[in-house]
Short mmCIF file of N, CA and C in Angstrom, two decimals:
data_model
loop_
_atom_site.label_atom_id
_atom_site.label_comp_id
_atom_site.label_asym_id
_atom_site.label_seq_id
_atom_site.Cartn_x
_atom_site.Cartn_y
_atom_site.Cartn_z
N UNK E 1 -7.87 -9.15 37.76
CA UNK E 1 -7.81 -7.87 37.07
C UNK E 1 -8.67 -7.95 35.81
N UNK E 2 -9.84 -7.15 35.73
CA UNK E 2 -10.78 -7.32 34.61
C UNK E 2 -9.70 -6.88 33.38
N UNK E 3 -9.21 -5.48 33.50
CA UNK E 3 -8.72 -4.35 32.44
C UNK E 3 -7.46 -5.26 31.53
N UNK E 4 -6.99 -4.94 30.95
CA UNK E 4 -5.71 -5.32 29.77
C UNK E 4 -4.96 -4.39 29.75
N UNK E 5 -4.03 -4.28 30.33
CA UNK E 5 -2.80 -3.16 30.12
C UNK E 5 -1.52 -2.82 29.35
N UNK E 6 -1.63 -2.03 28.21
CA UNK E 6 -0.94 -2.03 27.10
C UNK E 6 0.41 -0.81 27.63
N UNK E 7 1.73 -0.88 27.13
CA UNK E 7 2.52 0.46 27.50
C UNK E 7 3.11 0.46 25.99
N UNK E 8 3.09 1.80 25.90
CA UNK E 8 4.02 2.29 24.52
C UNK E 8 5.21 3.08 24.70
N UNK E 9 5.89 3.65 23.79
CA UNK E 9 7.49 3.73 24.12
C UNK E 9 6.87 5.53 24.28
N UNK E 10 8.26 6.44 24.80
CA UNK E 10 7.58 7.57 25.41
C UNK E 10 8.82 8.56 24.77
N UNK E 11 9.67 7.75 24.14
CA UNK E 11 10.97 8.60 23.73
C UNK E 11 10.64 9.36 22.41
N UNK E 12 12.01 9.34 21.88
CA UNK E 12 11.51 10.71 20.81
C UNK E 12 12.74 9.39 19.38
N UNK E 13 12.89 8.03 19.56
CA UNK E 13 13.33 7.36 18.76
C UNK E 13 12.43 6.55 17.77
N UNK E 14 12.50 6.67 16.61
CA UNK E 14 11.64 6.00 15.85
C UNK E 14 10.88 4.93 16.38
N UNK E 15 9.64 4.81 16.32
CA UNK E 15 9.10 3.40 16.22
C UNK E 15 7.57 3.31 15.80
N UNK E 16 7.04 1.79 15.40
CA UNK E 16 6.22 1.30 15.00
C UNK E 16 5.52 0.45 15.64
N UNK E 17 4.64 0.92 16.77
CA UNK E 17 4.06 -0.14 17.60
C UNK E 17 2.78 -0.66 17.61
N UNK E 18 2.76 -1.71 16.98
CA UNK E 18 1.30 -2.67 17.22
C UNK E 18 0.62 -2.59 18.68
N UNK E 19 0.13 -1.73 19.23
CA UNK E 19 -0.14 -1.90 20.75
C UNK E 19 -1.48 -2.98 20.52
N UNK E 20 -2.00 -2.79 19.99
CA UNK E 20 -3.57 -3.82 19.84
C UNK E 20 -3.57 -4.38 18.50
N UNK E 21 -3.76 -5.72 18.24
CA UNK E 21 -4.29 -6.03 16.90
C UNK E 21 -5.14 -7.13 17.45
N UNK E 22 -6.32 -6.83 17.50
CA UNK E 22 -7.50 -8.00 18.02
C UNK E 22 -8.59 -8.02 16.59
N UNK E 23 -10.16 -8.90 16.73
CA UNK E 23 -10.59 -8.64 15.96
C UNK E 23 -11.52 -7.40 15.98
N UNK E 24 -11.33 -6.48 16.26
CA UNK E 24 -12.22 -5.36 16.88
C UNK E 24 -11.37 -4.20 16.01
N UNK E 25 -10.35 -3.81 16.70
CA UNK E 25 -9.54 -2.72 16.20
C UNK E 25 -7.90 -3.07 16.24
N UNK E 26 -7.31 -2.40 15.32
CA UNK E 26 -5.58 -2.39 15.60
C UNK E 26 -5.44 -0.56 15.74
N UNK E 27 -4.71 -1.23 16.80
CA UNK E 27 -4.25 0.29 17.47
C UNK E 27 -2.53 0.38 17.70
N UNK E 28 -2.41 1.45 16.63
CA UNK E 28 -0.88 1.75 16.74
C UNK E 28 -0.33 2.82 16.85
N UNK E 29 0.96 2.82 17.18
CA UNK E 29 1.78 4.12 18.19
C UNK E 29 2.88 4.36 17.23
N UNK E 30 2.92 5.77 16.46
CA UNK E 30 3.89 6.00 15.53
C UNK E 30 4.98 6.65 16.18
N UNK E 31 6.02 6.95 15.73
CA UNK E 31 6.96 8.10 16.24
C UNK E 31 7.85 8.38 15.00
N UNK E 32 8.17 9.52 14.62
CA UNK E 32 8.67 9.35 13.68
C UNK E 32 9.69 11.15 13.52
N UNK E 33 11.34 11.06 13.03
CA UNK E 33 11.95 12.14 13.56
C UNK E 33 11.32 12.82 11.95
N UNK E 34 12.03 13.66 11.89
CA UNK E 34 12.74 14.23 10.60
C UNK E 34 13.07 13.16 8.98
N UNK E 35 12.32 13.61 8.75
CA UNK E 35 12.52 12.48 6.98
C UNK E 35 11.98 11.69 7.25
N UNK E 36 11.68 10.70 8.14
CA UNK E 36 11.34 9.35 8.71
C UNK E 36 9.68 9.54 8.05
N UNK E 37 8.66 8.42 7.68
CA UNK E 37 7.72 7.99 7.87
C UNK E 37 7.30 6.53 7.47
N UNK E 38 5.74 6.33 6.66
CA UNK E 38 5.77 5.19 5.93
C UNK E 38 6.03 5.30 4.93
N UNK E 39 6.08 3.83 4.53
CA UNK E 39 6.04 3.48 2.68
C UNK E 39 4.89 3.80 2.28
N UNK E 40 4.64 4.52 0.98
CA UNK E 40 3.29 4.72 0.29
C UNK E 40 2.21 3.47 0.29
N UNK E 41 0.97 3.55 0.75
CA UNK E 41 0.73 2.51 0.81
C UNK E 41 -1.26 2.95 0.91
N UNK E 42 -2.08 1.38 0.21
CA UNK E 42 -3.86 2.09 0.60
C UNK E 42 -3.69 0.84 1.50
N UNK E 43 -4.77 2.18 2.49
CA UNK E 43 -5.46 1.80 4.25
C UNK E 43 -5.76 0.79 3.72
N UNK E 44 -6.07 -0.39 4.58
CA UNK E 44 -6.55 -1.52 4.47
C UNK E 44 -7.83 -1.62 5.29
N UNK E 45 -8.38 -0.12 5.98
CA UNK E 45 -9.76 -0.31 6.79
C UNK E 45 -9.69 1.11 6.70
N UNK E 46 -10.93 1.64 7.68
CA UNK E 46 -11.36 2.97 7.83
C UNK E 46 -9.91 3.30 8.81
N UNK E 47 -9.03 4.31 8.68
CA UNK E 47 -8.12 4.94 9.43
C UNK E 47 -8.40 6.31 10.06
N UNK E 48 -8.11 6.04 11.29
CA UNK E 48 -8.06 7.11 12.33
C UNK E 48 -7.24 7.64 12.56
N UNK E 49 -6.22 8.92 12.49
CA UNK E 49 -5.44 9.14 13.06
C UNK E 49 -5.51 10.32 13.58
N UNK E 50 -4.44 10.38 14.90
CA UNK E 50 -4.73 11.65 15.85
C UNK E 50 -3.33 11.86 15.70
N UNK E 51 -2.98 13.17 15.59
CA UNK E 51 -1.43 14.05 15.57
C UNK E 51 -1.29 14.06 17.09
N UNK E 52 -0.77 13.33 17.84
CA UNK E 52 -0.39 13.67 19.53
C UNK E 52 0.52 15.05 19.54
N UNK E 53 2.10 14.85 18.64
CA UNK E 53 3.31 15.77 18.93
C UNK E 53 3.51 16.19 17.43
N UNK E 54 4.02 17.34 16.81
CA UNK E 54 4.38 17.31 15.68
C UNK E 54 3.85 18.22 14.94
N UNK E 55 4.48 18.14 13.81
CA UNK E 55 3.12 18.01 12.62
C UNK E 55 3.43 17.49 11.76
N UNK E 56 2.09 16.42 11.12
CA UNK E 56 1.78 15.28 10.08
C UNK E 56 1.53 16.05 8.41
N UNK E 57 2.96 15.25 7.89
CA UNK E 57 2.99 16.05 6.31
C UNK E 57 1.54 14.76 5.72
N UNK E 58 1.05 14.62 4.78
CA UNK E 58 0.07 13.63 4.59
C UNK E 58 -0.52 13.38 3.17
N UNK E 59 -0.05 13.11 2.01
CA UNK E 59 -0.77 12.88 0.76
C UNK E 59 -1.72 11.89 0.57
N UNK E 60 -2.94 12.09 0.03
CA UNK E 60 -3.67 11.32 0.11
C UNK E 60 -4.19 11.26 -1.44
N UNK E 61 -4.61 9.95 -1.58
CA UNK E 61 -4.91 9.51 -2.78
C UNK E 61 -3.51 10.80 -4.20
N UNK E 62 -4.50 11.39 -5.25
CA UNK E 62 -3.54 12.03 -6.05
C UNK E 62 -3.68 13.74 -5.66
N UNK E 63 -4.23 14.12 -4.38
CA UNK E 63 -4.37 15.42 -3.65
C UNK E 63 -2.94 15.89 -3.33
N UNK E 64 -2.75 16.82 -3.04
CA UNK E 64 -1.28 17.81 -2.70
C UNK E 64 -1.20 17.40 -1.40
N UNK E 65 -0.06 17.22 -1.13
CA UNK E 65 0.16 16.93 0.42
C UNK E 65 -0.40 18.24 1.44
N UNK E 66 -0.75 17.50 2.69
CA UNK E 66 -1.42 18.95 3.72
C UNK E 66 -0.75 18.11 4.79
N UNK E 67 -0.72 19.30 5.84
CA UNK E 67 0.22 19.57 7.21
C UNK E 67 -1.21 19.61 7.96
N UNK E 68 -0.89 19.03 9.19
CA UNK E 68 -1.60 18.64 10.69
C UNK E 68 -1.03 18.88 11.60
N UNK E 69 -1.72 19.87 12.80
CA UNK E 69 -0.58 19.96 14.26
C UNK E 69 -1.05 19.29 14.41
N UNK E 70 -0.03 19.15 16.16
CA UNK E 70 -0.95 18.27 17.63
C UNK E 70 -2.08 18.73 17.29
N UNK E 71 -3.16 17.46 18.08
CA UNK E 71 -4.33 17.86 18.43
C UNK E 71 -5.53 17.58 17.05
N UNK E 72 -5.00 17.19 15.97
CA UNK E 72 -5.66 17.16 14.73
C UNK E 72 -5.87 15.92 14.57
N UNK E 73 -7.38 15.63 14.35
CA UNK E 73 -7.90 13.86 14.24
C UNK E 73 -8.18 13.60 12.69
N UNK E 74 -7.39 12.67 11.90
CA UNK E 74 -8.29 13.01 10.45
C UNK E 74 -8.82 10.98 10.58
N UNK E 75 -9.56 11.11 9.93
CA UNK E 75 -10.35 10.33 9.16
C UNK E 75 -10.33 10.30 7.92
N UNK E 76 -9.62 8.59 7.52
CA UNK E 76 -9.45 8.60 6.07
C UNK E 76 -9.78 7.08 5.53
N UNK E 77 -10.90 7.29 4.75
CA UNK E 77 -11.61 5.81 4.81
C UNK E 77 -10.50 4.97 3.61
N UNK E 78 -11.10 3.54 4.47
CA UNK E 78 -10.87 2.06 3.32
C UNK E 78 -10.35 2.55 1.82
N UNK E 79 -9.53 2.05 1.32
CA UNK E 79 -8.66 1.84 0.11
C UNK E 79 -8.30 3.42 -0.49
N UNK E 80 -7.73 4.11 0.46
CA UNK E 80 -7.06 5.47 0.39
C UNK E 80 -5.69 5.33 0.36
N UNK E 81 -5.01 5.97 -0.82
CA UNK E 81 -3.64 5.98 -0.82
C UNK E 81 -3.01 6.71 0.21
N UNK E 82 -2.00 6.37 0.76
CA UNK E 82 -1.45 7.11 1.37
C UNK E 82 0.22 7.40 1.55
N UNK E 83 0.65 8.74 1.94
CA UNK E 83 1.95 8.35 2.15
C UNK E 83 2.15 9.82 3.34
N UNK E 84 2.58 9.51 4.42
CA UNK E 84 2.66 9.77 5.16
C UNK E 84 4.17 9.95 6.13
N UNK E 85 4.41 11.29 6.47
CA UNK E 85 5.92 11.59 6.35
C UNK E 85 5.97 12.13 7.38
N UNK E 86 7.30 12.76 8.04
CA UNK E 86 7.76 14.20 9.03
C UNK E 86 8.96 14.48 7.81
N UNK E 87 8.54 15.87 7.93
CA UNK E 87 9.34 16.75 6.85
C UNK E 87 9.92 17.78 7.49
N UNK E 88 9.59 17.90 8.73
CA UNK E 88 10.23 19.18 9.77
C UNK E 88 10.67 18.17 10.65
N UNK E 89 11.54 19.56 11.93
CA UNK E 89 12.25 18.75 12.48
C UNK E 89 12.17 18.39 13.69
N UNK E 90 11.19 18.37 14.34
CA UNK E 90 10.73 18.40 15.62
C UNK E 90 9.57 16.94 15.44
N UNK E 91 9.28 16.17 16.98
CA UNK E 91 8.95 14.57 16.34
C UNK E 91 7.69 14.87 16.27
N UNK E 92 7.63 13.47 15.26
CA UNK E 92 6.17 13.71 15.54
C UNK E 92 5.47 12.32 15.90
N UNK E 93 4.20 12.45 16.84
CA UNK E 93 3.93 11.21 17.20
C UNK E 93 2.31 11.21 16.61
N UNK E 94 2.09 10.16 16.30
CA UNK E 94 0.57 9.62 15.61
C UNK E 94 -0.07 8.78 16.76
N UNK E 95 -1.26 8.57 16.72
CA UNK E 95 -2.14 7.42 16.91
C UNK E 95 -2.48 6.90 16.18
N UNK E 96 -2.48 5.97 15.50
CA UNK E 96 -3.29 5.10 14.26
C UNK E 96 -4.21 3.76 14.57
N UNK E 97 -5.59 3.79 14.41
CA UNK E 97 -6.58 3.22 14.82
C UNK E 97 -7.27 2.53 13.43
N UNK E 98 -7.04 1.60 13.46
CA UNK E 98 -8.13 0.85 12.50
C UNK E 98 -9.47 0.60 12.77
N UNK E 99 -10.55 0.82 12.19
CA UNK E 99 -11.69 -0.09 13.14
C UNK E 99 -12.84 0.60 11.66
N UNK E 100 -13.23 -0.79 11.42
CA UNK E 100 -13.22 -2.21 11.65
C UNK E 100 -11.89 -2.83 11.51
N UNK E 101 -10.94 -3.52 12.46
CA UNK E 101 -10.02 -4.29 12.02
C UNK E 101 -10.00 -4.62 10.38
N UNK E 102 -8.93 -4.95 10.14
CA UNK E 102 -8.37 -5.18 8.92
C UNK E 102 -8.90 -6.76 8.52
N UNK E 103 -9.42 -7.33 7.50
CA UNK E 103 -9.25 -8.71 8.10
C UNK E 103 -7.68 -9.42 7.70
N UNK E 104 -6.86 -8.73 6.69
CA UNK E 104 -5.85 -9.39 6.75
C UNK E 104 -4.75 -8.41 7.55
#
């Protein structure tokens, strides 16, 4: 089998999944209900993220927080603050893509 086959969780219960961390890209699978997100924190690489389900509350650096449906890709480069939430009540699921990998 040439391919690498990764599975991620499909429910609507919190989680935080490392599906890839190689030296290329880390690719991760958010889920997150109501109140739930991350700790404030700056990207450690160029960040990708795609809104799959939801919508993504999102403060960046010292900007006013902004809202993302499904379907919304943002791009938010290297050493960007972030803090990143669900503030409504319906889930919401992310893609989060690093690339260039992180080196730490």
């Amino acid at each position: 089998m040439i391919e690498q086959v990764y599975e991620m969780s499909t429910g609507d219960e919190k989680a935080v999944e490392r599906v890839i961390q190689d030296e290329n890209i880390h690719y991760i699978h958010m889920i997150f209900n109501k109140d739930e997100g991350l700790p404030e924190h700056f990207s450690n690489s160029n960040v990708y993220m795609t809104v799959v389900r939801g919508t993504l509350s999102i403060g960046l650096n010292d900007q006013e927080v902004h809202q993302y449906n499904k379907g919304t890709l943002l791009k938010i480069p290297v050493n960007t603050k972030m803090n990143v939430k669900n503030v409504l009540e319906n889930v919401l699921e992310l893609i989060v893509v690093k690339a260039p990998a992180p080196l730490k």
